[in-house]
Amino acid sequence: MQYALELVGTYFFAISGALAIQNKDQDLFGVGFMGFITAIGGGSLRDILIGAYPLVWIGNVNFLYAIFAGLITTFLFFSHMAKLRKTLFLFDTLGIAFFTILGVEKCLYLGFRPEVAAIMGMFSAVMGGVIRDTLTNEIPILFRKEVYASACLAGAVVYLALDYFGLDRDINLLGSIALIIIIRIAAVKFKLNLPILK
């Protein structure tokens, strides 16, 4: 299940990155590059930091196929997706939810402490979006008044807590992913945010 979910998360992030290029007057290569760098950015930086080689998309070509599938989906339905303001938000939310928990699991599997795993899970989820926003000349969503990285961290902590108490792994995996999605959607819908520094 983990492998399948990681491929699905990669697919979602590729769409998220490709959609971010709308209204930027970019050609197909620019759209494709943005989708690619968004999909691999966070996971690649995580793997470099924890010394996991080869990087996941280099060691397993199926991740490239997942990215290509996401790009093809975007190319085919771009005009329809671009009209829906919430499409980018949806695919980005799905991407961060999947990548957070899968990043946590990878770190635990490699023997890192839970505290490090939680941070690395959050890191792998948000850095693709940070790179995407930076390249499209937007303020990275991480620095806006939105519940974003904190939703990932909350999901990671819940996953680790439930894992400690022995909850079935697959149930924990899906439940923690769902929690991140719910927190993110609820925060945007009800305009919730963390206290700001004044």
CSV table of C-alpha atoms in Angstrom, one decimal:
chain,number,residue,atom,x,y,z
A,1,MET,CA,0.0,0.0,0.0
A,2,GLN,CA,2.8,2.4,0.8
A,3,TYR,CA,4.4,2.1,-2.6
A,4,ALA,CA,1.0,2.6,-4.4
A,5,LEU,CA,0.3,5.7,-2.2
A,6,GLU,CA,3.7,7.2,-2.9
A,7,LEU,CA,3.1,6.9,-6.6
A,8,VAL,CA,-0.3,8.5,-6.3
A,9,GLY,CA,1.2,11.3,-4.2
A,10,THR,CA,3.8,11.9,-6.9
A,11,TYR,CA,1.0,12.0,-9.5
A,12,PHE,CA,-0.9,14.6,-7.5
A,13,PHE,CA,2.1,16.8,-6.9
A,14,ALA,CA,3.0,16.7,-10.6
A,15,ILE,CA,-0.5,18.1,-11.4
A,16,SER,CA,-0.2,20.7,-8.6
A,17,GLY,CA,3.1,22.0,-10.1
A,18,ALA,CA,1.9,22.0,-13.7
A,19,LEU,CA,-1.3,23.9,-12.7
A,20,ALA,CA,0.7,26.5,-10.8
A,21,ILE,CA,2.1,27.8,-14.1
A,22,GLN,CA,-1.3,29.0,-15.4
A,23,ASN,CA,-1.3,32.6,-16.4
A,24,LYS,CA,2.5,32.7,-16.5
A,25,ASP,CA,2.7,32.5,-20.4
A,26,GLN,CA,4.9,29.3,-20.3
A,27,ASP,CA,5.2,26.8,-23.0
A,28,LEU,CA,4.6,23.1,-22.5
A,29,PHE,CA,8.2,22.5,-21.5
A,30,GLY,CA,7.9,25.1,-18.7
A,31,VAL,CA,4.7,23.5,-17.5
A,32,GLY,CA,6.3,20.0,-17.6
A,33,PHE,CA,9.4,21.2,-15.7
A,34,MET,CA,7.3,22.8,-13.0
A,35,GLY,CA,5.3,19.7,-12.5
A,36,PHE,CA,8.4,17.6,-12.4
A,37,ILE,CA,10.3,19.8,-9.9
A,38,THR,CA,7.3,20.0,-7.7
A,39,ALA,CA,6.8,16.3,-7.6
A,40,ILE,CA,10.4,15.4,-6.8
A,41,GLY,CA,11.6,18.5,-4.9
A,42,GLY,CA,10.6,17.7,-1.4
A,43,GLY,CA,11.3,14.0,-1.5
A,44,SER,CA,14.7,14.5,-3.1
A,45,LEU,CA,15.8,17.1,-0.5
A,46,ARG,CA,14.6,14.8,2.3
A,47,ASP,CA,16.6,11.9,0.8
A,48,ILE,CA,19.7,14.0,0.5
A,49,LEU,CA,19.5,15.1,4.1
A,50,ILE,CA,19.0,11.6,5.5
A,51,GLY,CA,21.5,10.1,3.1
A,52,ALA,CA,19.1,7.8,1.3
A,53,TYR,CA,20.6,7.0,-2.1
A,54,PRO,CA,19.8,6.6,-4.9
A,55,LEU,CA,17.0,9.2,-4.8
A,56,VAL,CA,13.7,7.5,-5.0
A,57,TRP,CA,12.8,8.7,-8.6
A,58,ILE,CA,16.3,7.7,-9.8
A,59,GLY,CA,16.2,4.3,-8.2
A,60,ASN,CA,12.6,3.5,-9.4
A,61,VAL,CA,11.5,4.6,-12.9
A,62,ASN,CA,7.8,4.1,-12.0
A,63,PHE,CA,8.0,7.5,-10.2
A,64,LEU,CA,8.9,9.1,-13.5
A,65,TYR,CA,6.0,7.4,-15.1
A,66,ALA,CA,3.7,8.8,-12.3
A,67,ILE,CA,5.0,12.3,-13.0
A,68,PHE,CA,4.5,11.9,-16.7
A,69,ALA,CA,0.9,10.6,-16.1
A,70,GLY,CA,0.2,13.7,-14.0
A,71,LEU,CA,1.6,16.0,-16.7
A,72,ILE,CA,-0.4,14.2,-19.4
A,73,THR,CA,-3.5,14.6,-17.3
A,74,THR,CA,-2.8,18.3,-16.9
A,75,PHE,CA,-2.1,18.8,-20.6
A,76,LEU,CA,-5.3,17.0,-21.6
A,77,PHE,CA,-7.6,18.7,-19.1
A,78,PHE,CA,-5.8,22.0,-18.5
A,79,SER,CA,-8.5,24.3,-19.8
A,80,HIS,CA,-11.1,22.7,-17.6
A,81,MET,CA,-8.8,22.6,-14.5
A,82,ALA,CA,-7.6,26.2,-14.9
A,83,LYS,CA,-11.2,27.4,-14.7
A,84,LEU,CA,-11.6,25.8,-11.3
A,85,ARG,CA,-9.9,28.0,-8.7
A,86,LYS,CA,-9.8,25.2,-6.1
A,87,THR,CA,-8.2,22.6,-8.4
A,88,LEU,CA,-4.6,23.6,-7.5
A,89,PHE,CA,-5.5,23.6,-3.8
A,90,LEU,CA,-7.1,20.2,-4.0
A,91,PHE,CA,-4.1,18.5,-5.7
A,92,ASP,CA,-1.6,20.3,-3.5
A,93,THR,CA,-3.5,19.2,-0.3
A,94,LEU,CA,-3.6,15.6,-1.5
A,95,GLY,CA,0.1,15.8,-2.3
A,96,ILE,CA,1.2,17.1,1.1
A,97,ALA,CA,-0.9,14.6,2.9
A,98,PHE,CA,0.5,11.6,1.1
A,99,PHE,CA,4.1,12.8,1.2
A,100,THR,CA,4.1,13.7,4.9
A,101,ILE,CA,3.1,10.3,6.2
A,102,LEU,CA,5.2,8.4,3.6
A,103,GLY,CA,8.2,10.5,4.5
A,104,VAL,CA,7.7,9.7,8.2
A,105,GLU,CA,7.5,6.0,7.3
A,106,LYS,CA,10.7,6.1,5.3
A,107,CYS,CA,12.7,7.8,8.1
A,108,LEU,CA,11.4,5.3,10.6
A,109,TYR,CA,12.3,2.4,8.3
A,110,LEU,CA,15.9,3.8,8.0
A,111,GLY,CA,16.2,3.9,11.8
A,112,PHE,CA,15.7,7.6,12.6
A,113,ARG,CA,14.1,8.8,15.8
A,114,PRO,CA,10.4,9.7,15.7
A,115,GLU,CA,11.2,13.4,16.3
A,116,VAL,CA,13.4,13.4,13.2
A,117,ALA,CA,10.9,11.4,11.2
A,118,ALA,CA,8.1,13.9,11.9
A,119,ILE,CA,10.2,16.8,10.8
A,120,MET,CA,11.4,15.0,7.7
A,121,GLY,CA,7.9,14.0,6.8
A,122,MET,CA,6.8,17.6,7.0
A,123,PHE,CA,9.9,18.7,5.1
A,124,SER,CA,9.3,16.3,2.2
A,125,ALA,CA,5.7,17.4,1.9
A,126,VAL,CA,6.2,21.2,1.8
A,127,MET,CA,9.5,21.8,0.1
A,128,GLY,CA,8.1,20.8,-3.4
A,129,GLY,CA,5.5,23.5,-3.0
A,130,VAL,CA,8.1,26.0,-1.7
A,131,ILE,CA,10.2,25.4,-4.8
A,132,ARG,CA,7.1,25.6,-7.0
A,133,ASP,CA,6.1,29.0,-5.6
A,134,THR,CA,9.6,30.4,-5.7
A,135,LEU,CA,10.0,29.5,-9.3
A,136,THR,CA,6.6,31.0,-10.2
A,137,ASN,CA,7.5,34.2,-8.4
A,138,GLU,CA,4.9,33.7,-5.7
A,139,ILE,CA,5.4,34.1,-1.9
A,140,PRO,CA,5.9,30.5,-0.8
A,141,ILE,CA,2.7,29.2,0.8
A,142,LEU,CA,4.9,28.2,3.8
A,143,PHE,CA,5.3,31.9,4.6
A,144,ARG,CA,1.6,32.9,4.2
A,145,LYS,CA,-1.0,33.0,6.9
A,146,GLU,CA,-2.2,29.5,6.2
A,147,VAL,CA,-2.3,26.3,8.1
A,148,TYR,CA,0.0,24.3,5.8
A,149,ALA,CA,3.2,22.9,7.3
A,150,SER,CA,1.5,22.7,10.7
A,151,ALA,CA,-1.2,20.5,9.2
A,152,CYS,CA,1.5,18.1,8.0
A,153,LEU,CA,3.3,18.2,11.3
A,154,ALA,CA,0.0,17.4,13.2
A,155,GLY,CA,-0.6,14.4,10.9
A,156,ALA,CA,2.9,13.2,11.4
A,157,VAL,CA,2.7,13.4,15.2
A,158,VAL,CA,-0.7,11.6,15.2
A,159,TYR,CA,0.7,8.8,13.0
A,160,LEU,CA,3.7,8.4,15.3
A,161,ALA,CA,1.5,8.3,18.4
A,162,LEU,CA,-0.9,5.7,16.9
A,163,ASP,CA,2.1,3.7,15.7
A,164,TYR,CA,3.5,3.7,19.2
A,165,PHE,CA,0.3,2.3,20.6
A,166,GLY,CA,0.2,-0.4,17.9
A,167,LEU,CA,-2.6,0.6,15.7
A,168,ASP,CA,-2.8,-1.4,12.4
A,169,ARG,CA,-0.3,0.2,10.0
A,170,ASP,CA,-2.7,0.5,7.0
A,171,ILE,CA,-5.5,2.0,9.1
A,172,ASN,CA,-3.0,4.4,10.7
A,173,LEU,CA,-1.6,5.3,7.3
A,174,LEU,CA,-4.9,6.2,5.7
A,175,GLY,CA,-6.3,7.8,8.9
A,176,SER,CA,-3.3,10.1,9.3
A,177,ILE,CA,-3.4,11.1,5.6
A,178,ALA,CA,-7.1,11.9,5.9
A,179,LEU,CA,-6.4,14.0,9.1
A,180,ILE,CA,-4.0,16.2,7.2
A,181,ILE,CA,-6.5,16.7,4.4
A,182,ILE,CA,-9.3,17.5,6.8
A,183,ILE,CA,-7.2,20.0,8.8
A,184,ARG,CA,-6.1,21.7,5.6
A,185,ILE,CA,-9.5,22.0,4.1
A,186,ALA,CA,-11.1,23.1,7.4
A,187,ALA,CA,-8.4,25.7,7.9
A,188,VAL,CA,-9.1,27.3,4.5
A,189,LYS,CA,-12.9,26.9,4.6
A,190,PHE,CA,-13.1,28.6,8.1
A,191,LYS,CA,-10.1,30.9,7.6
A,192,LEU,CA,-8.2,29.4,10.5
A,193,ASN,CA,-4.5,30.3,11.0
A,194,LEU,CA,-1.9,30.1,13.7
A,195,PRO,CA,-1.1,33.2,15.8
A,196,ILE,CA,1.1,35.7,14.0
A,197,LEU,CA,4.3,37.3,15.4
A,198,LYS,CA,3.8,41.0,16.2
